CSV table of C-alpha atoms in Angstrom, one decimal:
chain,number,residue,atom,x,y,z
A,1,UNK,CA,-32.4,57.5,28.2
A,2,UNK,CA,-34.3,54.4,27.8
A,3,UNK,CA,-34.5,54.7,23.7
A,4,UNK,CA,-37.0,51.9,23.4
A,5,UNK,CA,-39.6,53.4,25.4
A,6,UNK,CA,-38.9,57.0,23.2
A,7,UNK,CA,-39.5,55.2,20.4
A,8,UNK,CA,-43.2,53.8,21.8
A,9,UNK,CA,-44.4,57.0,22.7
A,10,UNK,CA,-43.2,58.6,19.1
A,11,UNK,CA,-45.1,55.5,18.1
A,12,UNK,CA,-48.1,56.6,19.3
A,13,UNK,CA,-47.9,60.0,19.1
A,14,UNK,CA,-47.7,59.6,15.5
A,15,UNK,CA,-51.0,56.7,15.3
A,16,UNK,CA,-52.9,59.1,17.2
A,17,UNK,CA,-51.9,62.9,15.4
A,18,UNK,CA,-52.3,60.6,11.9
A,19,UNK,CA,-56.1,59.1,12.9
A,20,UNK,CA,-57.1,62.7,13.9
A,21,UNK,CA,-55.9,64.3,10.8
A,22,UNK,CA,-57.2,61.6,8.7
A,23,UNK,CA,-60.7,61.5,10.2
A,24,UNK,CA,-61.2,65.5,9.5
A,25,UNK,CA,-59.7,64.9,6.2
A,26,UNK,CA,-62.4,62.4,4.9
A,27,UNK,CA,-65.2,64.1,7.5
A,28,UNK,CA,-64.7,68.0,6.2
A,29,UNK,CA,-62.4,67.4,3.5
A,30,UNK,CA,-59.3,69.6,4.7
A,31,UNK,CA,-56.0,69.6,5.4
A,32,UNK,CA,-54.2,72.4,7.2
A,33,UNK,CA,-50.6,73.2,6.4
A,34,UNK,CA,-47.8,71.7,7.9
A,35,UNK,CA,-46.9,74.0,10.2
A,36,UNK,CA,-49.9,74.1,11.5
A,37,UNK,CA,-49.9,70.6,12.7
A,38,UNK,CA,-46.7,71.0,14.1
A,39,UNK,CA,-47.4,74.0,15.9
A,40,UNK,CA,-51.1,72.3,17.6
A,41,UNK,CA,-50.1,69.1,18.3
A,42,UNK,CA,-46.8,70.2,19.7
A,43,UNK,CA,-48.4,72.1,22.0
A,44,UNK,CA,-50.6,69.2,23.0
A,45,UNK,CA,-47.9,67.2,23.7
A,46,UNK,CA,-46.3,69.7,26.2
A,47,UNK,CA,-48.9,70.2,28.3
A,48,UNK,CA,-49.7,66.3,28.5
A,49,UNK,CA,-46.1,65.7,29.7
A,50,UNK,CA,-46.2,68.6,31.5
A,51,UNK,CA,-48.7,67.4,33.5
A,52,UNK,CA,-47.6,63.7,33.6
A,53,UNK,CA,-43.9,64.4,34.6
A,54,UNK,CA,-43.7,68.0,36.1
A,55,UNK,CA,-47.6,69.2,37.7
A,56,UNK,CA,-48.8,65.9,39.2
A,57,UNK,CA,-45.5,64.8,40.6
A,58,UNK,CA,-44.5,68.2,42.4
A,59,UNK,CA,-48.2,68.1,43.0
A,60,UNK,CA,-48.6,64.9,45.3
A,61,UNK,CA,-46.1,65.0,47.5
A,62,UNK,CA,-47.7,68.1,49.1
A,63,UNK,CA,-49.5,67.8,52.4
A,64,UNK,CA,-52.8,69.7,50.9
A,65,UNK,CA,-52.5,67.7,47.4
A,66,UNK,CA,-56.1,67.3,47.1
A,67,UNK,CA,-56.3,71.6,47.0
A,68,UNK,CA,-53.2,71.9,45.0
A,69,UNK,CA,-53.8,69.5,42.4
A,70,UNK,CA,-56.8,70.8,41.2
A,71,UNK,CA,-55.4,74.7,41.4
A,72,UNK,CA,-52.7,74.1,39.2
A,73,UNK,CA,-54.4,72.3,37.0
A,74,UNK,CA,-56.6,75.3,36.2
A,75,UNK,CA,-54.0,76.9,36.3
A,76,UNK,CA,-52.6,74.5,33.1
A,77,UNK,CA,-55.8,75.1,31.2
A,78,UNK,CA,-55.8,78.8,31.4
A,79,UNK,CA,-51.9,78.9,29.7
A,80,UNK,CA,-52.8,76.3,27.2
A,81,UNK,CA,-55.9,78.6,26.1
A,82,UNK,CA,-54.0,81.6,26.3
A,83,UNK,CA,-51.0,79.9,24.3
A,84,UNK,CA,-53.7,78.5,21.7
A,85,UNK,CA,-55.4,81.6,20.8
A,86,UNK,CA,-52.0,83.2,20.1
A,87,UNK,CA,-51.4,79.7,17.9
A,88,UNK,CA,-55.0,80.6,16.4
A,89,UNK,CA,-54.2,84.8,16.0
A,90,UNK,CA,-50.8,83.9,13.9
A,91,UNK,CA,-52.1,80.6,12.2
A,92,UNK,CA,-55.7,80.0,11.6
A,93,UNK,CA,-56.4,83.9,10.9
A,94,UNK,CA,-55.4,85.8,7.7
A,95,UNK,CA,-53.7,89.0,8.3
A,96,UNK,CA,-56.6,90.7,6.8
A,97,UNK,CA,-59.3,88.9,9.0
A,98,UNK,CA,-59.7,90.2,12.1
A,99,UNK,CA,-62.0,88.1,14.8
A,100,UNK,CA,-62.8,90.2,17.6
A,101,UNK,CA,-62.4,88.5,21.3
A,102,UNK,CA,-66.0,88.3,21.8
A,103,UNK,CA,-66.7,86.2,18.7
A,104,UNK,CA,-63.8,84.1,19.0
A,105,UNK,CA,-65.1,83.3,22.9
A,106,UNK,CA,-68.0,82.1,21.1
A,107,UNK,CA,-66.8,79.9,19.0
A,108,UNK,CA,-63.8,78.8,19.6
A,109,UNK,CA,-63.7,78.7,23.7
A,110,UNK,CA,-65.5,75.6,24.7
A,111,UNK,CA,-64.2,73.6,21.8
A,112,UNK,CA,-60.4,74.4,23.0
A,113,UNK,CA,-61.5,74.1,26.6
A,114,UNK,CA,-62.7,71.0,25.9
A,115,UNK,CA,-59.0,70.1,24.2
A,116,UNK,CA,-57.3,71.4,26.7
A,117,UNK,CA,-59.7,68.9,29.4
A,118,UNK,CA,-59.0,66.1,27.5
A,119,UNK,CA,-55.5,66.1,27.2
A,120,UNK,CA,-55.1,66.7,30.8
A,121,UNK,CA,-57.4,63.2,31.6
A,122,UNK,CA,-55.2,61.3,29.2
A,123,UNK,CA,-52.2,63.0,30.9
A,124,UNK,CA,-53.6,62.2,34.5
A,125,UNK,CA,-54.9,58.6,33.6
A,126,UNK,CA,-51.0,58.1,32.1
A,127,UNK,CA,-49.5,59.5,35.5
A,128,UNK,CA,-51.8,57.2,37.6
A,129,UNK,CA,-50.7,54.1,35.2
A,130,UNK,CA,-46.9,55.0,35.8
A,131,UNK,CA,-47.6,55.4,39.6
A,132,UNK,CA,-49.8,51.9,39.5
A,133,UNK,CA,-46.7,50.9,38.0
A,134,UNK,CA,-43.8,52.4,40.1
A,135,UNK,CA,-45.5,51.0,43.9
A,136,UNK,CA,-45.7,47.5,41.8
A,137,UNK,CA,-41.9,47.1,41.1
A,138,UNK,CA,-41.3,48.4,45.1
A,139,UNK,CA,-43.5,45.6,46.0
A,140,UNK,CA,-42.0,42.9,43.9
A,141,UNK,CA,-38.2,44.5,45.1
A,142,UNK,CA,-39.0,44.7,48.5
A,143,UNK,CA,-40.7,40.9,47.9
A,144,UNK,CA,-38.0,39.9,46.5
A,145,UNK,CA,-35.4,41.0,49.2
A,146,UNK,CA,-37.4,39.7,51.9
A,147,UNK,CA,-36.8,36.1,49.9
A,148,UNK,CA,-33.4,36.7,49.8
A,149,UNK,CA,-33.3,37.2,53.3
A,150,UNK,CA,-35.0,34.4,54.1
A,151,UNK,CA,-33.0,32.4,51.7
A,152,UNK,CA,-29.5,33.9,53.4
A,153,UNK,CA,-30.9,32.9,56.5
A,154,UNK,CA,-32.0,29.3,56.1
A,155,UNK,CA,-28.5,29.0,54.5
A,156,UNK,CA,-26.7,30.1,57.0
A,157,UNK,CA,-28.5,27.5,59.2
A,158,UNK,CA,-28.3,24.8,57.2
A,159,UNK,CA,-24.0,25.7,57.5
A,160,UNK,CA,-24.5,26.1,61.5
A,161,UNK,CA,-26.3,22.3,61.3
A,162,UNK,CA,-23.6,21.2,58.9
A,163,UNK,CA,-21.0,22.2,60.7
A,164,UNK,CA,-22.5,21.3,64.3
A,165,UNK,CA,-23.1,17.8,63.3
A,166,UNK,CA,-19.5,17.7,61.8
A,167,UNK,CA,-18.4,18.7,65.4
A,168,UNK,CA,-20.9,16.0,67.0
A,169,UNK,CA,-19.6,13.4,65.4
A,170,UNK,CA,-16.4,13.8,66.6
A,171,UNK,CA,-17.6,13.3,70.4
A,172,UNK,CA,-17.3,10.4,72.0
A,173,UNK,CA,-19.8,9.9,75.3
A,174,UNK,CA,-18.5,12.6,78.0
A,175,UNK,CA,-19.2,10.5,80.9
A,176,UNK,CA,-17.6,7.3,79.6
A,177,UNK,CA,-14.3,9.3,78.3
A,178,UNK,CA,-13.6,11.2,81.8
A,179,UNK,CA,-14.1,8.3,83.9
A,180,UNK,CA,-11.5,6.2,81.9
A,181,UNK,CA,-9.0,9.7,81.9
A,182,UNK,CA,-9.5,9.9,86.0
A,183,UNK,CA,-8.9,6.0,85.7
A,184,UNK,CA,-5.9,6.4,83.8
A,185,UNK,CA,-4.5,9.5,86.3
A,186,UNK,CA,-5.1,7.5,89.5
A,187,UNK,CA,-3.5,4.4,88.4
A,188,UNK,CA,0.0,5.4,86.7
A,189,UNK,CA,0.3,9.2,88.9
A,190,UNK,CA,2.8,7.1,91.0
A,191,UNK,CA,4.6,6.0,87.8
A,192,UNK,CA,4.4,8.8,85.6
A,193,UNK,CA,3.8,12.3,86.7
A,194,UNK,CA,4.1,13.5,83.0
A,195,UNK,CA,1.4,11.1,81.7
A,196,UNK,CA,-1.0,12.3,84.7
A,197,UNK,CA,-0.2,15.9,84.1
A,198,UNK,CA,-1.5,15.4,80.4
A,199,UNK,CA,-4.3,13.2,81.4
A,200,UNK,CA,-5.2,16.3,83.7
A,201,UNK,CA,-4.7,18.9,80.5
A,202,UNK,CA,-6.7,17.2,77.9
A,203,UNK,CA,-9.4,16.8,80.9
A,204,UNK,CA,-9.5,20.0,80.8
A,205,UNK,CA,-9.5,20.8,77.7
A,206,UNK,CA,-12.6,18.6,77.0
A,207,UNK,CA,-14.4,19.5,80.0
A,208,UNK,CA,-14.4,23.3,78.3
A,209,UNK,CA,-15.3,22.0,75.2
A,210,UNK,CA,-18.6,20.7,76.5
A,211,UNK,CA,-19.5,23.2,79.0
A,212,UNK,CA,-22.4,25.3,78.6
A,213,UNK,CA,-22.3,28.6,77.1
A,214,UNK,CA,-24.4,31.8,77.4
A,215,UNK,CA,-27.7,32.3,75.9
A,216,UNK,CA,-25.9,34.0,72.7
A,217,UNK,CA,-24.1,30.5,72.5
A,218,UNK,CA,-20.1,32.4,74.2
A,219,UNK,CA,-17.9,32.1,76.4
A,220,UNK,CA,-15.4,34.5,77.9
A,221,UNK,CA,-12.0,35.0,75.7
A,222,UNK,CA,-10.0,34.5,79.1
A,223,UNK,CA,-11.3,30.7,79.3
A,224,UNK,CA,-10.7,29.5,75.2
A,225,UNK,CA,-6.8,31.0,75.9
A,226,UNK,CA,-6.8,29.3,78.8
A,227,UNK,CA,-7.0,26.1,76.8
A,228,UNK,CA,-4.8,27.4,74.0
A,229,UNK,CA,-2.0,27.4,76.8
A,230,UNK,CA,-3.3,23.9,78.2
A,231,UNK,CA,-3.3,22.5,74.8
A,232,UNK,CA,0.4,24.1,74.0
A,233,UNK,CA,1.5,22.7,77.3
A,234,UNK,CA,0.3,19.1,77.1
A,235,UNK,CA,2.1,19.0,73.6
A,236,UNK,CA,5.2,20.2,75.2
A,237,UNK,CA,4.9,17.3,77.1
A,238,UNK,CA,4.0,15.1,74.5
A,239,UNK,CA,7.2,16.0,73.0
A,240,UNK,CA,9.5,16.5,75.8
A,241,UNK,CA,9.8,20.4,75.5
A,242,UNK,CA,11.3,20.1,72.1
A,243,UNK,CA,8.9,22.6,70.5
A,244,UNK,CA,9.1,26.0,69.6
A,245,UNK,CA,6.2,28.3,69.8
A,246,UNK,CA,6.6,32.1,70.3
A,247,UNK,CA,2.4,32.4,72.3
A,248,UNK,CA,1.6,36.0,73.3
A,249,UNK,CA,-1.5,37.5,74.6
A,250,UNK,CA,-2.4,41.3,74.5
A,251,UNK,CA,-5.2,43.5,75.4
A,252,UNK,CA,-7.9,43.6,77.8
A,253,UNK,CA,-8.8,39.6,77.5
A,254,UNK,CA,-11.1,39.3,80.6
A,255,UNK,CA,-14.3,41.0,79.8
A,256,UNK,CA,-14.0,40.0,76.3
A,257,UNK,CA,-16.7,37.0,75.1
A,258,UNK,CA,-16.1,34.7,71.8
A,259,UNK,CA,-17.8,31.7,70.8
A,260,UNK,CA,-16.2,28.6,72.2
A,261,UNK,CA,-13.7,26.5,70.3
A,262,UNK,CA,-12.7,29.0,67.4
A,263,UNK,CA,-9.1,30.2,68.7
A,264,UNK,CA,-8.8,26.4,69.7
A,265,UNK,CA,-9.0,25.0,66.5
A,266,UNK,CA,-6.7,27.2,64.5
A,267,UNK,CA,-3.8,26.2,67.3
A,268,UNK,CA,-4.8,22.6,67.1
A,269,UNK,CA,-4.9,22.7,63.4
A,270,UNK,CA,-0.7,24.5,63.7
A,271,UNK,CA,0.2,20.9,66.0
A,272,UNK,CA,-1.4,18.6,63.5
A,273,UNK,CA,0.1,20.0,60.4
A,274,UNK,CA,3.0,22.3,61.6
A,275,UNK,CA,6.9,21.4,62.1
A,276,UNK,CA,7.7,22.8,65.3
A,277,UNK,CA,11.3,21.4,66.2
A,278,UNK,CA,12.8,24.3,64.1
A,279,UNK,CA,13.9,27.2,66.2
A,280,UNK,CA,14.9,29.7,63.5
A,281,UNK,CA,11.0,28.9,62.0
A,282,UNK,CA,9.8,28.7,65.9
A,283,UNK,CA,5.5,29.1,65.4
A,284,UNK,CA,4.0,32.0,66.5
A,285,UNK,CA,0.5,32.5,67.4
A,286,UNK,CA,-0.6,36.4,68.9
A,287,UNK,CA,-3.8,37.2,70.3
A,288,UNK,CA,-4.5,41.2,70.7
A,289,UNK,CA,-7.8,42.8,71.6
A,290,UNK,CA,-7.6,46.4,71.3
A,291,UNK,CA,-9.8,49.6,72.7
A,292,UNK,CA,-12.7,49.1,70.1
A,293,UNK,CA,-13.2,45.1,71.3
A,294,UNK,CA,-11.4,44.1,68.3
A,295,UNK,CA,-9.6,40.4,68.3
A,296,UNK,CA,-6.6,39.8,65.8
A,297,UNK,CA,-5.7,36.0,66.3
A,298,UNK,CA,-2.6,35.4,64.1
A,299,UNK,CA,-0.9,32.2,63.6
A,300,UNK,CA,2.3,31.3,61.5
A,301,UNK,CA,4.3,27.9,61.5
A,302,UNK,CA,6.1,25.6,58.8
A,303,UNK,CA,4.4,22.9,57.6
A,304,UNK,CA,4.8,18.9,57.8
A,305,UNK,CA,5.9,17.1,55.0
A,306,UNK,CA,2.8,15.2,55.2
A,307,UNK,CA,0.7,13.5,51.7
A,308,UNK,CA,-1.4,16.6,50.3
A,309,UNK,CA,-4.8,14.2,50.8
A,310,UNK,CA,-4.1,14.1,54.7
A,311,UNK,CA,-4.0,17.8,54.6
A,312,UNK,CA,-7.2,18.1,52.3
A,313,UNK,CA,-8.8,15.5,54.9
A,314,UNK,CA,-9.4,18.2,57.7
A,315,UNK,CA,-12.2,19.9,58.4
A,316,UNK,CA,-11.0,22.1,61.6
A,317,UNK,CA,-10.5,25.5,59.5
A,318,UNK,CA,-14.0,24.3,57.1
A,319,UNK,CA,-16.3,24.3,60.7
A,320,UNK,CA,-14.8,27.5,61.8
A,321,UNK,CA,-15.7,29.3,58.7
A,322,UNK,CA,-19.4,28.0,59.0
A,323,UNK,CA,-19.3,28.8,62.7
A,324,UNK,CA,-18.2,32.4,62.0
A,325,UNK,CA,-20.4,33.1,58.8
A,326,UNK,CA,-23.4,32.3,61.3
A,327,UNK,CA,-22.4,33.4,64.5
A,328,UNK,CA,-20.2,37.1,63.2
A,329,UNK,CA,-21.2,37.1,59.6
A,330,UNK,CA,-20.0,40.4,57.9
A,331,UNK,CA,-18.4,41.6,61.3
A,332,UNK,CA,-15.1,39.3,60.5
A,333,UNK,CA,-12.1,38.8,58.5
A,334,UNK,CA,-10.0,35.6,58.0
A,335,UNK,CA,-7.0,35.4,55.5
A,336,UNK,CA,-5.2,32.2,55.0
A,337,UNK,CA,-2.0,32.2,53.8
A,338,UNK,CA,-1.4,28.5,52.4
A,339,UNK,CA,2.5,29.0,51.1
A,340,UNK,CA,4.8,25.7,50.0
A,341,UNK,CA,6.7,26.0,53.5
A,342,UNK,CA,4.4,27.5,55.5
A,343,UNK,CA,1.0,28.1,56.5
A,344,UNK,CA,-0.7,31.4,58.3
A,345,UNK,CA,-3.8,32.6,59.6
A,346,UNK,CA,-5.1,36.1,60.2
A,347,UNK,CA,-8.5,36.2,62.2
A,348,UNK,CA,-9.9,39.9,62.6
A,349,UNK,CA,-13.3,40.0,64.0
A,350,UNK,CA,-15.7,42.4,66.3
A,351,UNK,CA,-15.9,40.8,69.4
C-alpha cells in the first residue's frame, strides 16, 4: 500500500467534508450530530471509489462499453438513493415523525439525485485522470526501453568496431605477405622440407583468416578446426614434435557454421602462454557439437613463467569477447579459469 498517496486522499477527504459542513454551518446555522456525518459522507465516499476503482474499470474493457457504462451507472444511482433514504428513515427522522414516500419524493429526490450525479462526475473525472495517467507512464516505459535498445545496440557496435580495428591492425598487406611466403617455399623446399611445410601451414592459415564469409559474417566449423589442426601442426614443427597436446573433435562438425577466427584464437592464445613440454600436464583442447547444435570448446594447459605485464599485454581472449557479445550475445557462455599453474577456457554457445 502506497501510504503517501492514502494520506493525500484522507487529506482531501477531510478539506472537502470540513468546507461543506462549515459552509451550512454559517449559511443555515446547523450542525448535525456526529454520526450523521459519518454515516453520509461515508457513503459518499463508497460509491465515488466504487465507481473509480470497481464500475469503470470492469466497465471498459467490455466490447459494448459505451452501453454498459451508462447502465451500471444508473444502476449505481438507484442503490445510492435507496441506501440514502434508509440513512434518511433511521437518521434525519424522529421516531415519532413519520414522512410518507410521496412527500419525501418531493423533497428530498432531486436534491439526493443530484448528490448522487455529482459524486459520480468527480468519480469518473478521477478515473479518466488515473487512466490519462496510467497510458502516460506506458509511453514514457515503453520510450524509455526503446532508448535502451538503441543504446545496447550502438554499444554493441561501437565493441564490434573496437574490436575489428584491434584485429585490422594486426594485418599486414595480403598480397605482399604471400608472395614473400611462396618466395620463401620455392627457394629453401630443396633445403628444408620442414621450413616449407610451415611456410605452407601458416599460408594457410592466413589465407582462411582473410577469406570471405557469408552474408551473416560465418564460416563452416569444419574449416576454423581445420586450422586449429594446421596451427597445432606447424608448432609441432616449430618445436620438433616436443609438445604435448591431447586435440579431439566430436559431433556432427560439417554442417555446423561459427564466426571465423574465435576457436582459433583461444588455441593460439594456449601456444603463446602455455608450457607444453610437460607430458603429465599434456594440453588439452575438446571441441563437441551435440544434437541441439550446441558447441563446447574446452581448453586446459599450464602456464609459462612469463612477466605478468606480457600476459596483461594480449588482447586475443579481449576481441573474442567483443566478437561474441555482438555476433551470439545472450546465446553464449565463456568461463575462464585463470589459476597460478594453469589456465582454462570453457566456451558454450548456440551455434
Amino acid at each position: 500500500m502506497n501510504y503517501k498517496l492514502l494520506l493525500k486522499h484522507i487529506s482531501g477527504w477531510v478539506i472537502f467534508i470540513i468546507y461543506e459542513i462549515s459552509f451550512v454551518r454559517f449559511s443555515i446555522g446547523v450542525f448535525a450530530p456526529l454520526q450523521n456525518y459519518l454515516c453520509y459522507y461515508g457513503l459518499n465516499v463508497v460509491l465515488f471509489y466504487c465507481n473509480a476503482h470497481l464500475i469503470l474499470p470492469f466497465a471498459i474493457k467490455s466490447r459494448r462499453n459505451y452501453i454498459i457504462i451508462p447502465l451500471l451507472m444508473v444502476l449505481e444511482l438507484f442503490f445510492y438513493l435507496l441506501f440514502k433514504y434508509a440513512l434518511d428513515t433511521v437518521l434525519a427522522f424522529s421516531k415519532n415523525q413519520v414522512i410518507s414516500q410521496t412527500i419525501y419524493i418531493k423533497q428530498l429526490l432531486l436534491p439526493n439525485l443530484y448528490r448522487g450525479i455529482s459524486f459520480l462526475g468527480c468519480s469518473s473525472l478521477y478515473w479518466a485522470v488515473l487512466r490519462m495517467m496510467l497510458f502516460r507512464n506506458r509511453v514514457h516505459e515503453s520510450e524509455t526501453t526503446h532508448l535502451v535498445i538503441l543504446k545496447e545496440k550502438a554499444e554493441l557496435e561501437k565493441n564490434l568496431a573496437e574490436a575489428m580495428t584491434a584485429y585490422l591492425q594486426q594485418q599486414i598487406s595480403p598480397h605482399l605477405l604471400f608472395n614473400t611466403l611462396t618466395f620463401i617455399h620455392n627457394t629453401y623446399y630443396k633445403h628444408s622440407r620442414t621450413a616449407s611445410q610451415c611456410v605452407l601451414l601458416l599460408v594457410d592459415i592466413m589465407r582462411f583468416s582473410l577469406e570471405e564469409v557469408d552474408i551473416k559474417g560465418k564460416t563452416t566449423l569444419k574449416k576454423e578446426i581445420a586450422q586449429i589442426q594446421n596451427f597445432i601442426e606447424l608448432n609441432q614443427l616449430r618445436f620438433d614434435y616436443e609438445l604435448y597436446i591431447d586435440f579431439k573433435v566430436a559431433g556432427n562438425v560439417e554442417s555446423a557454421q561459427i564466426i571465423p577466427l574465435i576457436l582459433l584464437t583461444l588455441t593460439e592464445n594456449i601456444f603463446k602462454h602455455g608450457y607444453l613440454k610437460e607430458k603429465k600436464g599434456e594440453a588439452k583442447i575438446y571441441i563437441t557439437v551435440n544434437a541441439q547444435n550446441e558447441l563446447k570448446f574446452e581448453s586446459w594447459n599450464l602456464k609459462k613463467h612469463e612477466p605478468e605485464k606480457r600476459r596483461l599485454r594480449s588482447i586475443g581472449i579481449k576481441n573474442v569477447l567483443k566478437r561474441l557479445d555482438y555476433s551470439y550475445q545472450h546465446h553464449y557462455k565463456l568461463k575462464i579459469s585463470d589459476e597460478e599453474d594453469s589456465f582454462g577456457v570453457e566456451l558454450m554457445m548456440q551455434l
